[in-house]
Amino acid sequence: MGWVQASRRGRFGPTSNNSPLKQDGKVVTHVEDVDGARGQEDDITKRSSSSTTGTGTSTSTSTSKQFPFAPESLSDDALPFIPKEAVLERGKQSKKTLRDQGNNHDGEGKQEDNKDNEHWIVIDDIVFDCSDFISEHPGGQQVILSFVGEDCSWQFWRLHGKNIMEQYGRALRVGRTEGIKNRFVEPVRYVGLSKLGDDGW
Ligand code: HEM
């Protein structure tokens, strides 16, 4: 049944060796500077401590999840609402555990140790639980981990098409939210003149 099962089987086979992209022997850090996540963390801590609703205990077992994976047939609008504060708090917890384990964006950590964490990211106000998926992600774990508890919409859409969202992302949806910000301003895209009409527009 869809991605979840595929993920358990190791959908991406040999590419799913928990290794981020490498070039010239070095881990390719993302254009969005994954290390910048540390700065955001303080911000998140401040914001979430001011008003947090809490999300209860977080575990990765599907039976006890407060926000389990939504059926793929469910429309985005029908997803359960997860308050911004809960998303930020979850991101904070996730980052704390990663840091405690010495695994905060610094390399190829052992994600299987993070059983008490759920790694949520936000794309277009939809919350995705990437806890199990990160070890299968062809782009590596770190790019996703660097955005836990944050919006990464434009980064996602620059690297993936709608088909990827439908085929793999949809099954990872756990809810919808509002007000989660992207910590990076999207760089301007330039359109080639050849794509413009005769009148230049
Ligand atoms: C719902 C979350 C995500 C899903 C389901 C997902 C899925 C995928 C899939 C299926 C691929 C392989 C694409 C292909 O082979 O054509 C891929 C590649 C990749 N992803 Fe993601 N991804 C997610 C989030 C992210 C995020 C947040 C980032 C970074 C901001 C990211 C960065 C990358 C990169 C760098 C690649 C490699 C691209 C390449 O090899 O050309 N992904 N992702």
mmCIF file of C-alpha atoms and ligand atoms in Angstrom:
data_model
loop_
_atom_site.group_PDB
_atom_site.id
_atom_site.type_symbol
_atom_site.label_atom_id
_atom_site.label_comp_id
_atom_site.label_asym_id
_atom_site.label_seq_id
_atom_site.Cartn_x
_atom_site.Cartn_y
_atom_site.Cartn_z
ATOM 1 C CA MET A 1 0.000 0.000 0.000
ATOM 2 C CA GLY A 2 1.708 3.054 -1.319
ATOM 3 C CA TRP A 3 4.775 4.711 0.023
ATOM 4 C CA VAL A 4 4.624 3.664 3.663
ATOM 5 C CA GLN A 5 5.046 0.025 2.800
ATOM 6 C CA ALA A 6 7.511 0.869 0.076
ATOM 7 C CA SER A 7 9.516 2.808 2.612
ATOM 8 C CA ARG A 8 9.676 -0.122 4.985
ATOM 9 C CA ARG A 9 10.915 -2.324 2.179
ATOM 10 C CA GLY A 10 13.606 0.160 1.297
ATOM 11 C CA ARG A 11 12.034 1.812 -1.700
ATOM 12 C CA PHE A 12 15.224 3.303 -2.992
ATOM 13 C CA GLY A 13 17.389 0.224 -2.575
ATOM 14 C CA PRO A 14 21.083 0.930 -2.876
ATOM 15 C CA THR A 15 20.595 4.663 -2.762
ATOM 16 C CA SER A 16 19.115 4.400 0.697
ATOM 17 C CA ASN A 17 22.380 3.916 2.532
ATOM 18 C CA ASN A 18 21.754 6.891 4.772
ATOM 19 C CA SER A 19 24.382 8.837 2.893
ATOM 20 C CA PRO A 20 23.847 12.407 1.907
ATOM 21 C CA LEU A 21 24.988 13.555 -1.509
ATOM 22 C CA LYS A 22 28.717 13.689 -1.906
ATOM 23 C CA GLN A 23 30.981 15.503 -4.275
ATOM 24 C CA ASP A 24 34.751 15.269 -4.326
ATOM 25 C CA GLY A 25 34.572 13.193 -1.187
ATOM 26 C CA LYS A 26 32.785 15.937 0.745
ATOM 27 C CA VAL A 27 29.206 15.942 1.875
ATOM 28 C CA VAL A 28 27.325 18.365 -0.302
ATOM 29 C CA THR A 29 25.713 20.865 1.966
ATOM 30 C CA HIS A 30 22.591 22.330 0.599
ATOM 31 C CA VAL A 31 22.377 25.672 -1.083
ATOM 32 C CA GLU A 32 20.215 26.776 1.815
ATOM 33 C CA ASP A 33 23.114 26.284 4.264
ATOM 34 C CA VAL A 34 21.923 23.528 6.502
ATOM 35 C CA ASP A 35 24.160 24.699 9.303
ATOM 36 C CA GLY A 36 22.099 27.839 9.512
ATOM 37 C CA ALA A 37 19.549 25.676 11.260
ATOM 38 C CA ARG A 38 21.295 26.296 14.534
ATOM 39 C CA GLY A 39 20.429 29.978 14.411
ATOM 40 C CA GLN A 40 16.805 29.179 13.825
ATOM 41 C CA GLU A 41 16.766 26.788 16.718
ATOM 42 C CA ASP A 42 17.139 29.579 19.242
ATOM 43 C CA ASP A 43 14.395 31.412 17.492
ATOM 44 C CA ILE A 44 12.135 28.408 17.672
ATOM 45 C CA THR A 45 12.920 27.923 21.334
ATOM 46 C CA LYS A 46 11.888 31.483 22.073
ATOM 47 C CA ARG A 47 8.747 31.352 20.039
ATOM 48 C CA SER A 48 7.564 28.003 21.280
ATOM 49 C CA SER A 49 8.269 28.679 24.930
ATOM 50 C CA SER A 50 6.022 31.697 24.872
ATOM 51 C CA SER A 51 2.944 29.710 24.035
ATOM 52 C CA THR A 52 3.093 26.030 23.511
ATOM 53 C CA THR A 53 0.172 23.725 23.347
ATOM 54 C CA GLY A 54 2.377 20.675 23.561
ATOM 55 C CA THR A 55 1.833 17.636 21.463
ATOM 56 C CA GLY A 56 1.818 14.928 24.053
ATOM 57 C CA THR A 57 4.358 12.182 23.938
ATOM 58 C CA SER A 58 6.009 11.675 20.621
ATOM 59 C CA THR A 59 6.927 8.264 19.467
ATOM 60 C CA SER A 60 7.522 6.839 16.068
ATOM 61 C CA THR A 61 5.267 3.872 16.499
ATOM 62 C CA SER A 62 2.256 4.300 14.283
ATOM 63 C CA THR A 63 -0.118 3.009 16.950
ATOM 64 C CA SER A 64 0.687 5.671 19.541
ATOM 65 C CA LYS A 65 1.229 8.670 17.324
ATOM 66 C CA GLN A 66 -0.876 11.659 18.197
ATOM 67 C CA PHE A 67 -0.871 12.595 14.531
ATOM 68 C CA PRO A 68 -0.690 9.399 12.487
ATOM 69 C CA PHE A 69 -0.214 9.356 8.729
ATOM 70 C CA ALA A 70 -3.360 10.520 6.974
ATOM 71 C CA PRO A 71 -4.915 8.285 4.344
ATOM 72 C CA GLU A 72 -3.725 9.284 0.900
ATOM 73 C CA SER A 73 -7.333 9.662 -0.173
ATOM 74 C CA LEU A 74 -7.870 12.489 2.320
ATOM 75 C CA SER A 75 -7.718 15.972 0.807
ATOM 76 C CA ASP A 76 -5.281 18.500 2.267
ATOM 77 C CA ASP A 77 -8.170 20.571 3.607
ATOM 78 C CA ALA A 78 -9.506 17.609 5.572
ATOM 79 C CA LEU A 79 -6.232 16.953 7.392
ATOM 80 C CA PRO A 80 -6.273 17.542 11.158
ATOM 81 C CA PHE A 81 -5.106 21.011 12.134
ATOM 82 C CA ILE A 82 -1.828 21.121 14.045
ATOM 83 C CA PRO A 83 -1.210 24.475 15.750
ATOM 84 C CA LYS A 84 1.956 26.304 14.810
ATOM 85 C CA GLU A 85 3.220 26.058 18.394
ATOM 86 C CA ALA A 86 2.942 22.269 18.295
ATOM 87 C CA VAL A 87 4.943 22.096 15.082
ATOM 88 C CA LEU A 88 7.633 24.364 16.504
ATOM 89 C CA GLU A 89 7.757 22.394 19.724
ATOM 90 C CA ARG A 90 8.115 19.139 17.848
ATOM 91 C CA GLY A 91 10.945 20.622 15.823
ATOM 92 C CA LYS A 92 12.612 21.822 18.998
ATOM 93 C CA GLN A 93 12.441 18.390 20.587
ATOM 94 C CA SER A 94 13.703 16.739 17.462
ATOM 95 C CA LYS A 95 16.665 19.095 17.193
ATOM 96 C CA LYS A 96 17.478 18.696 20.858
ATOM 97 C CA THR A 97 17.671 14.934 20.566
ATOM 98 C CA LEU A 98 19.774 15.191 17.434
ATOM 99 C CA ARG A 99 22.112 17.572 19.232
ATOM 100 C CA ASP A 100 22.291 15.380 22.326
ATOM 101 C CA GLN A 101 23.247 12.510 20.094
ATOM 102 C CA GLY A 102 25.919 14.586 18.419
ATOM 103 C CA ASN A 103 23.980 14.213 15.231
ATOM 104 C CA ASN A 104 22.834 17.688 14.439
ATOM 105 C CA HIS A 105 23.492 18.162 10.714
ATOM 106 C CA ASP A 106 27.098 17.177 11.087
ATOM 107 C CA GLY A 107 27.258 14.010 9.138
ATOM 108 C CA GLU A 108 25.792 10.617 8.763
ATOM 109 C CA GLY A 109 24.148 9.928 12.071
ATOM 110 C CA LYS A 110 22.287 6.900 13.231
ATOM 111 C CA GLN A 111 18.709 7.898 12.774
ATOM 112 C CA GLU A 112 17.447 4.549 13.965
ATOM 113 C CA ASP A 113 18.384 5.728 17.450
ATOM 114 C CA ASN A 114 15.812 8.505 17.267
ATOM 115 C CA LYS A 115 12.841 6.345 18.031
ATOM 116 C CA ASP A 116 11.371 8.891 20.402
ATOM 117 C CA ASN A 117 11.402 11.602 17.795
ATOM 118 C CA GLU A 118 9.201 12.595 15.001
ATOM 119 C CA HIS A 119 10.815 14.696 12.339
ATOM 120 C CA TRP A 120 8.188 17.016 10.948
ATOM 121 C CA ILE A 121 8.705 19.445 8.109
ATOM 122 C CA VAL A 122 6.212 21.849 6.564
ATOM 123 C CA ILE A 123 5.564 22.338 2.859
ATOM 124 C CA ASP A 124 2.750 24.655 1.765
ATOM 125 C CA ASP A 125 1.220 24.549 5.257
ATOM 126 C CA ILE A 126 1.071 20.756 5.223
ATOM 127 C CA VAL A 127 2.959 18.895 7.937
ATOM 128 C CA PHE A 128 4.966 15.863 6.812
ATOM 129 C CA ASP A 129 6.318 13.294 9.237
ATOM 130 C CA CYS A 130 9.631 12.289 7.702
ATOM 131 C CA SER A 131 10.812 10.185 10.678
ATOM 132 C CA ASP A 132 10.958 6.920 8.779
ATOM 133 C CA PHE A 133 11.456 8.459 5.393
ATOM 134 C CA ILE A 134 14.698 10.310 6.072
ATOM 135 C CA SER A 135 16.749 7.126 6.014
ATOM 136 C CA GLU A 136 15.317 6.395 2.562
ATOM 137 C CA HIS A 137 15.526 9.905 1.165
ATOM 138 C CA PRO A 138 17.648 9.926 -2.002
ATOM 139 C CA GLY A 139 18.778 13.470 -1.211
ATOM 140 C CA GLY A 140 20.175 12.360 2.153
ATOM 141 C CA GLN A 141 18.984 12.739 5.720
ATOM 142 C CA GLN A 142 20.624 16.019 6.581
ATOM 143 C CA VAL A 143 18.718 18.227 4.178
ATOM 144 C CA ILE A 144 15.458 17.138 5.748
ATOM 145 C CA LEU A 145 16.746 17.161 9.319
ATOM 146 C CA SER A 146 17.931 20.722 8.852
ATOM 147 C CA PHE A 147 14.305 21.778 8.354
ATOM 148 C CA VAL A 148 12.535 19.962 11.180
ATOM 149 C CA GLY A 149 9.816 22.135 12.636
ATOM 150 C CA GLU A 150 10.203 24.588 9.782
ATOM 151 C CA ASP A 151 8.761 25.495 6.433
ATOM 152 C CA CYS A 152 10.848 24.390 3.447
ATOM 153 C CA SER A 153 8.329 24.877 0.656
ATOM 154 C CA TRP A 154 10.403 26.687 -1.913
ATOM 155 C CA GLN A 155 13.416 24.485 -1.282
ATOM 156 C CA PHE A 156 11.267 21.423 -1.833
ATOM 157 C CA TRP A 157 9.686 22.727 -5.030
ATOM 158 C CA ARG A 158 13.019 23.725 -6.498
ATOM 159 C CA LEU A 159 14.243 20.163 -6.189
ATOM 160 C CA HIS A 160 11.130 18.063 -6.681
ATOM 161 C CA GLY A 161 8.178 18.024 -9.018
ATOM 162 C CA LYS A 162 4.510 17.556 -8.294
ATOM 163 C CA ASN A 163 4.803 13.877 -9.174
ATOM 164 C CA ILE A 164 7.248 13.318 -6.306
ATOM 165 C CA MET A 165 4.922 15.026 -3.912
ATOM 166 C CA GLU A 166 2.051 12.841 -5.076
ATOM 167 C CA GLN A 167 4.016 9.624 -5.225
ATOM 168 C CA TYR A 168 6.073 9.898 -2.040
ATOM 169 C CA GLY A 169 5.138 12.983 -0.064
ATOM 170 C CA ARG A 170 1.389 12.466 0.113
ATOM 171 C CA ALA A 171 1.668 9.376 2.298
ATOM 172 C CA LEU A 172 3.784 11.299 4.818
ATOM 173 C CA ARG A 173 1.129 13.905 5.604
ATOM 174 C CA VAL A 174 0.044 14.081 9.234
ATOM 175 C CA GLY A 175 -1.780 17.400 9.320
ATOM 176 C CA ARG A 176 -2.077 20.974 8.165
ATOM 177 C CA THR A 177 -0.883 24.061 9.935
ATOM 178 C CA GLU A 178 -0.537 27.813 9.582
ATOM 179 C CA GLY A 179 2.105 30.424 10.237
ATOM 180 C CA ILE A 180 5.269 28.330 10.031
ATOM 181 C CA LYS A 181 7.919 30.454 8.395
ATOM 182 C CA ASN A 182 10.734 29.669 6.013
ATOM 183 C CA ARG A 183 13.980 30.859 7.490
ATOM 184 C CA PHE A 184 15.425 31.687 4.073
ATOM 185 C CA VAL A 185 14.191 34.213 1.548
ATOM 186 C CA GLU A 186 13.637 32.572 -1.799
ATOM 187 C CA PRO A 187 16.177 33.846 -4.319
ATOM 188 C CA VAL A 188 14.714 35.509 -7.375
ATOM 189 C CA ARG A 189 14.164 33.273 -10.354
ATOM 190 C CA TYR A 190 15.112 34.647 -13.729
ATOM 191 C CA VAL A 191 13.027 33.750 -16.747
ATOM 192 C CA GLY A 192 14.814 33.252 -20.047
ATOM 193 C CA LEU A 193 13.820 35.866 -22.609
ATOM 194 C CA SER A 194 13.107 33.169 -25.173
ATOM 195 C CA LYS A 195 10.125 32.158 -23.058
ATOM 196 C CA LEU A 196 8.557 35.593 -23.357
ATOM 197 C CA GLY A 197 6.102 36.592 -26.033
ATOM 198 C CA ASP A 198 6.911 38.792 -29.045
ATOM 199 C CA ASP A 199 6.057 41.913 -27.136
ATOM 200 C CA GLY A 200 8.548 40.983 -24.433
ATOM 201 C CA TRP A 201 5.898 39.941 -21.894
HETATM 202 C C1 HEM B 1 8.100 15.309 1.916
HETATM 203 C C2 HEM B 1 9.398 15.448 1.889
HETATM 204 C C3 HEM B 1 10.292 14.913 0.791
HETATM 205 C C4 HEM B 1 10.104 13.872 -0.050
HETATM 206 C C5 HEM B 1 8.909 12.921 -0.116
HETATM 207 C C6 HEM B 1 11.274 13.804 -0.917
HETATM 208 C C7 HEM B 1 11.452 12.873 -1.909
HETATM 209 C C8 HEM B 1 12.532 12.816 -2.743
HETATM 210 C C9 HEM B 1 12.687 11.883 -3.822
HETATM 211 C C10 HEM B 1 11.667 10.808 -4.220
HETATM 212 C C11 HEM B 1 13.870 12.149 -4.406
HETATM 213 C C12 HEM B 1 14.470 11.436 -5.620
HETATM 214 C C13 HEM B 1 14.134 12.239 -6.851
HETATM 215 C C14 HEM B 1 14.598 11.606 -8.122
HETATM 216 O O1 HEM B 1 15.281 10.602 -8.068
HETATM 217 O O2 HEM B 1 14.278 12.161 -9.177
HETATM 218 C C15 HEM B 1 14.471 13.248 -3.702
HETATM 219 C C16 HEM B 1 15.706 13.804 -3.998
HETATM 220 C C17 HEM B 1 16.234 14.879 -3.346
HETATM 221 N N1 HEM B 1 15.665 15.607 -2.348
HETATM 222 FE FE1 HEM B 1 13.907 15.197 -1.465
HETATM 223 N N2 HEM B 1 12.131 14.805 -0.581
HETATM 224 C C18 HEM B 1 11.569 15.509 0.454
HETATM 225 C C19 HEM B 1 12.079 16.627 1.079
HETATM 226 C C20 HEM B 1 13.246 17.238 0.732
HETATM 227 C C21 HEM B 1 13.735 18.454 1.301
HETATM 228 C C22 HEM B 1 13.013 19.257 2.380
HETATM 229 C C23 HEM B 1 14.913 18.725 0.696
HETATM 230 C C24 HEM B 1 15.857 19.895 0.901
HETATM 231 C C25 HEM B 1 15.476 21.061 1.254
HETATM 232 C C26 HEM B 1 15.182 17.676 -0.255
HETATM 233 C C27 HEM B 1 16.282 17.588 -1.047
HETATM 234 C C28 HEM B 1 16.508 16.628 -2.001
HETATM 235 C C29 HEM B 1 17.697 16.543 -2.803
HETATM 236 C C30 HEM B 1 18.917 17.475 -2.727
HETATM 237 C C31 HEM B 1 17.526 15.445 -3.652
HETATM 238 C C32 HEM B 1 18.504 14.936 -4.681
HETATM 239 C C33 HEM B 1 18.182 15.615 -5.986
HETATM 240 C C34 HEM B 1 18.997 15.067 -7.108
HETATM 241 O O3 HEM B 1 19.609 14.017 -6.961
HETATM 242 O O4 HEM B 1 18.980 15.701 -8.151
HETATM 243 N N3 HEM B 1 14.145 16.796 -0.205
HETATM 244 N N4 HEM B 1 13.642 13.646 -2.701
#
